[in-house]
Amino acid sequence: MEVHAKTDVPGDAADEGPIPVLRRERAGLAQEAYNLSGLAYARRHADLFDSALRRVWDDAIAGAGESLGPVALVALGGYGRRELCPFSDIDLMVLHGGRRTDGVSAVSEAVFYPLWNEGFDVGHAARSVKDCLSLAASELESLTTLLDARLLAGDADLFDGLRADLERKIGKKRRALLTQSRAAIAERREAYGEGAYVLEPNVKEGFGGLRDVHHVQWATRMLDGDGSFDDLADTGYLSRHNRDRLLEAFDWLLKVRTTLHYLAGRKTDRVFVEYQEDLAGRLGCKGVEGFSPGDHFMRDYHEHSATIKHVATLFWSRVTPPRRRVAIPGRRQRISERDTPAGKEASGTGDSREGARAAPTGVANGLALFAEAARRGRIPDPDVVESIQETLGPCEAPITWSRESCGHFLSILESRGASVDALETMNEIGLLSRLVPHWDGIRYRPSAGAYHHFTVDMHCFRAVAELTRLAEGEDDRSDLTRRLCEEVRQPDALRLATLLHDIGKGGENHAARGATLAKQICDATGLGDGELVSFLVANHLLLSVTATRRDIDEVHLIESMADRVQTVERLKMLYLLTIADSVATGPAAWNEWKAALVRELFFNVLHVLEEREGLRENPSPAATHAREEARAALASEPAADVDAFLADLPDSYLAGFSSDAVHLHFRLVHNLAAAEIRTLARPTRAGAVEFALGATDRTGLLAKVAGVLALNSRNILAAQTYSLSNGTALQIFLTTGYFDDRPEETDWDAIADDLKRALFGRMAIDYRLARKLAAYQRGGRFHRAAEILVDNSVTPSATVIEVHADDRIGLLYTIAKALHDLELDIRVAKVSTSADRAVDAFYVVDAHGAKVEDAAHIEEIKRGIEHQLERT
Amino acid sequence: MKKIEAIIKPFKLEEVKDAVTAVGVKGITASEIQGFGRQSGHTEIYRGAEYTVDFVPKVKLEIVVEDSMVDSVVEAIAGSAKTGKIGDGKIFVSDVGDVIRIRTGERGADAI
């Protein structure tokens, strides 16, 4: 290697010391920095240090004694590679012949002190060749630092000796070193995470950062190359095309790092959001359609970073092949059965197309290969990916989606573990943009907001993978989400909607915009039910926004949510999408607190929708499942009685109660004597108590029970009554206290006694309730007239009478009694209260078990109820 | 000086914030918390399996004010956080020994 013994200091500065010259020239370089490419800047910056250090070295040697022995000044690491950003460390080593004499120490001090005094971060060492080799043997990082070593001044023979020894050492354990390199890359990925796709990437250490290119260069040196970019293609591990892409991306990232150092005024590698607009300005990113300058810059950043990641992965797959790979028809099996480095590409040009002539080409075949690999939980061999990339054809060529293509695409979304890698790779090579219309609108797009951790495209990939995790029950303490995943009847549509849920990002109201785009995508590709996917995309924020900002116990809110969602099936999909979206966003967007709120809202809307659906005739698989569970819990009871009992009860009942509760209810009505009344009180939710009873069926039963509960200061939240074929009635009331919420203070035995007296006509409920009302009447309240609605469209089997009235003690009793007087049989009563207004719905049939459809009869019923309400 | 801590329903946060700002409160600390009082947790039943919520999600607000403002702030919170249903929350008022603004070193009422 040629050693520059002379410095090239300009003549007029010859009298100036080397450090002042360096200071002046660095200031001059800073003025030009933004006009230079990343590598050009880094090289010129290193050259300035070279010049200064050679003068410093000469002075130091001149000051040392005769007995100094062989010494040399060596640049290491990034400085050795001539890759100096404005505030990079200056790694230097004084190499000596063997003994660290006073002379060596004096020379070292004379070299290092001026740099320290100037405030540079100097990595410094004084070592013998033997020191260097033993350090290099002990850890990979010391070895790679030495791989970059460059002689600045001094004894060239000494330095060449070090290089020769190092190469011999490497030659002996090439494979082990390459394995260690891979491990180091994996460790770094663990420690620094992604470089591409995160919102504030680390330009050096992040995955897809500058360090990945260094590793490629080091590995080439370990394999007898010289590690230059030309060498990467010449040695056959990369095609020229990919070499050029790697070089371009590296150069761009290096410029980002240089600019970042200047903006921060110090050494920093993290591309924080606050620098991104300035970086955009300095790197000439002016913004493109739908992308602000800052977003434009970050999109370019991610694209370059992804290129590095992609090419480096390709390189490593050829250097140290992993064990498993996907066979490609018509493609020569390479690498797997050979050893490095003898197994380099035979062509010598590294043109990987050479062996790929018969390989499938084009978008559709590319998709098929990704799908084939995904079904095995992998992504295709990097060689295959490269050949797919090269054969994608011109961007404007239209894509024809076939049934088969749709199947392939959906199977990638479904694949366990591989979906993120597969989608990411498809994204990088441009396959996804070719397949999915409008995809480029979110490709590498940074997400706005502190909640987000990833770019929009990566966020969508992660959300899809999250669905798979949910299906495997990894997220929930309970197995609710796993069960919901099993029950969803159109999982493909859910996965597609999850991939597309943020497709509208980049414009106002991204959910609505995305819904329109999703519909177009479905129509153009045939990938799924456009209406459903579009609905899910449009409403993907509905549950999480409502859960945190609205009163999720408010009846009208829940009803209007139910109106909007319409079916249990869509609600389940929306719930799963909400969780997948939130978890994939980042830790700030999802925690147990928010999960509890969203789950609560989900259940509230679910109950309403199930009630609406449960009264329809067709049983869902879930209802069948609930029946089987109840049957299992009742295994100890007489089978014929159990069958009859379960046959009498609707799906909505079984969906609403645990199998233990069903067993308790069975005991209430089983083998009941004619005059017998059995009761049960058990605490359920939120300080509420379920009061259930079994009794011989008779009209007016509901009114009497409601009356007794009112007399005992129990507020009725919900009531269900069922007439069973064995002549008994099962009635279940969800109750709370009027005046306090402590269930233990209610004497349920006393209530049971009261009930018996009432049923046998020994208690004047009207009279007692009137007295109680007089004692507790809340004065001065605004009174609104009751509204009574009759609806025959809700269910084919019953008429629904809905009463909206001011809440008060004994309201259910009053209405039930009015219905009883009209000989109406109450099948189900649903009672709920919002603020001080009660909304009670009764599913009734007339004395003959038929719906009430005669207009005059309906009018009569309304009058009768109104009268009772006004009277009391 | 008093510290007013209020446990409220999550969706009431904006309303309460507006109400206390209107009576002159300058700063609020809000945290997502979970707990139970009389509302306690509850159990949802889905397809025969029980899903228990032991702790109910709430928001906790912490506000430090001069003594003269306590009543109006408490009233503002109670008025705006109320739905009349179970789980509306609670308000705690306690004495505060001193307040220090870190940036300037101001103490006492000036630092609120």
XYZ file of N, CA and C in Angstrom, chain A residues 569-666:
294
model
N -72.359 -11.255 13.543
C -71.200 -11.655 12.758
C -70.287 -10.451 12.473
N -70.891 -9.357 12.040
C -70.084 -8.177 11.737
C -69.480 -7.574 13.008
N -70.229 -7.650 14.115
C -69.700 -7.136 15.381
C -68.452 -7.911 15.806
N -68.524 -9.222 15.659
C -67.366 -10.047 16.034
C -66.150 -9.674 15.189
N -66.371 -9.496 13.906
C -65.263 -9.148 13.017
C -64.679 -7.794 13.388
N -65.569 -6.861 13.702
C -65.126 -5.519 14.060
C -64.310 -5.540 15.359
N -64.756 -6.378 16.285
C -64.054 -6.488 17.569
C -62.644 -7.053 17.358
N -62.554 -8.097 16.545
C -61.243 -8.702 16.280
C -60.347 -7.721 15.516
N -60.924 -7.012 14.561
C -60.149 -6.022 13.805
C -59.642 -4.917 14.741
N -60.500 -4.500 15.660
C -60.115 -3.447 16.607
C -58.906 -3.877 17.438
N -58.930 -5.100 17.927
C -57.812 -5.574 18.749
C -56.549 -5.708 17.896
N -56.684 -6.322 16.729
C -55.510 -6.506 15.867
C -54.898 -5.159 15.503
N -55.743 -4.208 15.154
C -55.282 -2.868 14.789
C -54.571 -2.207 15.972
N -55.195 -2.268 17.135
C -54.636 -1.566 18.302
C -53.319 -2.187 18.755
N -53.279 -3.507 18.822
C -52.047 -4.168 19.261
C -50.911 -3.880 18.277
N -51.235 -3.888 16.984
C -50.204 -3.665 15.971
C -49.719 -2.221 15.939
N -50.527 -1.326 16.479
C -50.133 0.092 16.464
C -48.929 0.326 17.370
N -48.939 -0.296 18.523
C -47.832 -0.106 19.457
C -48.358 -0.119 20.870
N -47.464 -0.226 21.831
C -47.891 -0.404 23.218
C -48.735 0.749 23.752
N -48.547 1.954 23.201
C -49.300 3.094 23.728
C -50.770 3.023 23.357
N -51.088 2.268 22.326
C -52.466 2.246 21.842
C -53.304 1.155 22.499
N -52.686 0.269 23.211
C -53.463 -0.870 23.736
C -52.936 -1.272 25.093
N -53.796 -1.336 26.055
C -53.410 -1.846 27.366
C -54.651 -2.472 27.993
N -54.498 -3.019 29.167
C -55.604 -3.726 29.809
C -56.781 -2.769 30.053
N -56.438 -1.518 30.311
C -57.470 -0.507 30.576
C -58.385 -0.357 29.373
N -57.759 -0.138 28.232
C -58.544 0.072 27.024
C -59.222 -1.232 26.588
N -58.500 -2.342 26.757
C -59.063 -3.636 26.387
C -60.358 -3.893 27.157
N -60.358 -3.533 28.451
C -61.538 -3.771 29.283
C -62.714 -2.927 28.789
N -62.436 -1.686 28.424
C -63.516 -0.821 27.934
C -64.096 -1.339 26.622
N -63.206 -1.728 25.710
C -63.681 -2.186 24.401
C -64.453 -3.500 24.540
N -63.956 -4.378 25.427
C -64.642 -5.657 25.623
C -66.041 -5.441 26.205
N -66.113 -4.506 27.148
C -67.403 -4.180 27.760
C -68.396 -3.696 26.695
N -67.907 -2.795 25.851
C -68.763 -2.273 24.786
C -69.182 -3.404 23.843
N -68.222 -4.254 23.509
C -68.512 -5.395 22.634
C -69.647 -6.235 23.220
N -69.537 -6.557 24.497
C -70.582 -7.387 25.120
C -71.932 -6.675 25.121
N -71.913 -5.383 25.429
C -73.173 -4.646 25.477
C -73.884 -4.674 24.125
N -73.115 -4.424 23.062
C -73.739 -4.431 21.724
C -74.110 -5.860 21.332
N -73.250 -6.797 21.727
C -73.517 -8.208 21.410
C -74.860 -8.663 21.982
N -75.102 -8.281 23.251
C -76.342 -8.721 23.885
C -77.558 -8.207 23.114
N -77.475 -6.961 22.688
C -78.592 -6.383 21.937
C -78.771 -7.116 20.611
N -77.661 -7.329 19.904
C -77.766 -7.980 18.598
C -78.205 -9.439 18.731
N -77.715 -10.104 19.765
C -78.110 -11.508 19.948
C -79.583 -11.613 20.279
N -80.021 -10.647 21.072
C -81.439 -10.676 21.409
C -82.280 -10.490 20.154
N -81.821 -9.547 19.309
C -82.555 -9.334 18.054
C -82.504 -10.579 17.183
N -81.340 -11.204 17.131
C -81.195 -12.367 16.252
C -81.726 -13.646 16.884
N -81.590 -13.720 18.217
C -81.937 -14.946 18.925
C -83.404 -15.304 18.759
N -84.243 -14.284 18.539
C -85.667 -14.542 18.404
C -86.029 -14.940 16.994
N -85.054 -14.975 16.137
C -85.305 -15.511 14.806
C -85.203 -17.034 14.880
N -85.561 -17.670 13.823
C -85.738 -19.119 13.911
C -84.455 -19.941 13.719
N -83.525 -19.440 12.924
C -82.381 -20.303 12.587
C -81.285 -20.284 13.662
N -80.969 -21.439 14.229
C -79.952 -21.464 15.276
C -78.542 -21.322 14.686
N -77.713 -20.536 15.336
C -76.338 -20.378 14.885
C -75.505 -21.532 15.439
N -74.329 -21.782 14.851
C -73.460 -22.834 15.398
C -73.109 -22.543 16.855
N -72.991 -21.236 17.166
C -72.654 -20.866 18.530
C -73.757 -21.284 19.499
N -75.008 -21.108 19.044
C -76.127 -21.473 19.915
C -76.143 -22.985 20.130
N -75.849 -23.709 19.065
C -75.777 -25.159 19.178
C -74.714 -25.553 20.196
N -73.602 -24.830 20.116
C -72.505 -25.075 21.043
C -72.945 -24.816 22.483
N -73.642 -23.697 22.696
C -74.117 -23.358 24.041
C -75.052 -24.444 24.558
N -75.887 -24.973 23.657
C -76.804 -26.048 24.052
C -76.033 -27.292 24.483
N -74.999 -27.601 23.729
C -74.203 -28.785 24.077
C -73.543 -28.610 25.432
N -73.032 -27.401 25.680
C -72.386 -27.156 26.976
C -73.384 -27.284 28.121
N -74.589 -26.731 27.907
C -75.614 -26.810 28.946
C -75.986 -28.276 29.194
N -76.082 -29.019 28.103
C -76.435 -30.437 28.229
C -75.373 -31.188 29.041
N -74.130 -30.828 28.798
C -73.037 -31.477 29.528
C -73.122 -31.152 31.018
N -73.464 -29.897 31.335
C -73.558 -29.493 32.740
C -74.721 -30.191 33.435
N -75.728 -30.557 32.640
C -76.913 -31.202 33.221
C -76.850 -32.729 33.117
N -75.662 -33.243 32.898
C -75.493 -34.682 32.657
C -76.017 -35.536 33.811
N -75.970 -34.981 35.043
C -76.380 -35.766 36.212
C -77.904 -35.822 36.378
N -78.627 -35.030 35.582
C -80.086 -34.971 35.719
C -80.740 -35.958 34.737
N -82.011 -36.304 34.985
C -82.703 -37.234 34.067
C -82.721 -36.691 32.634
N -82.245 -37.502 31.693
C -82.003 -37.020 30.331
C -83.274 -36.504 29.653
N -84.389 -37.199 29.831
C -85.623 -36.805 29.142
C -86.080 -35.427 29.624
N -85.966 -35.202 30.940
C -86.383 -33.914 31.505
C -85.488 -32.788 31.009
N -84.188 -33.108 30.928
C -83.228 -32.109 30.434
C -83.559 -31.724 28.996
N -83.840 -32.747 28.170
C -84.154 -32.472 26.767
C -85.371 -31.564 26.649
N -86.393 -31.868 27.425
C -87.614 -31.070 27.374
C -87.338 -29.643 27.830
N -86.568 -29.531 28.884
C -86.229 -28.215 29.441
C -85.489 -27.359 28.400
N -84.470 -27.953 27.804
C -83.662 -27.193 26.841
C -84.470 -26.861 25.590
N -85.367 -27.763 25.208
C -86.166 -27.523 24.006
C -87.097 -26.327 24.197
N -87.483 -26.079 25.447
C -88.409 -24.981 25.737
C -87.723 -23.617 25.714
N -86.393 -23.617 25.818
C -85.692 -22.344 25.998
C -85.043 -21.859 24.704
N -85.145 -20.573 24.430
C -84.588 -20.040 23.182
C -83.058 -19.880 23.250
N -82.465 -19.688 22.083
C -81.011 -19.483 22.000
C -80.565 -18.292 22.844
N -81.389 -17.238 22.843
C -80.968 -16.025 23.554
C -80.780 -16.316 25.047
N -81.600 -17.227 25.584
C -81.432 -17.598 26.992
C -80.091 -18.314 27.199
N -79.824 -19.300 26.349
C -78.601 -20.094 26.526
C -77.351 -19.257 26.301
N -77.467 -18.256 25.410
C -76.309 -17.395 25.153
C -76.029 -16.499 26.352
N -77.067 -16.207 27.131
C -76.926 -15.225 28.202
C -76.554 -15.803 29.549
N -76.582 -17.121 29.688
C -76.295 -17.694 31.003
C -75.211 -18.771 30.929
N -74.417 -18.854 31.965
C -73.391 -19.885 32.031
C -74.065 -21.237 32.248
N -73.346 -22.303 31.953
C -73.967 -23.617 32.088
C -74.277 -23.932 33.553
N -73.482 -23.346 34.469
C -73.793 -23.523 35.897
C -75.141 -22.889 36.233
N -75.348 -21.684 35.684
C -76.609 -20.994 35.944
C -77.781 -21.774 35.356
N -77.562 -22.339 34.168
C -78.626 -23.124 33.537
C -79.013 -24.305 34.446
N -77.991 -24.907 35.044
C -78.246 -26.019 35.959
C -79.085 -25.569 37.154
N -78.749 -24.423 37.732
C -79.515 -23.886 38.861
C -80.963 -23.623 38.455
N -81.134 -23.075 37.248
C -82.489 -22.786 36.771
C -83.282 -24.076 36.576
N -82.601 -25.090 36.083
C -83.270 -26.385 35.883
C -83.820 -26.901 37.212
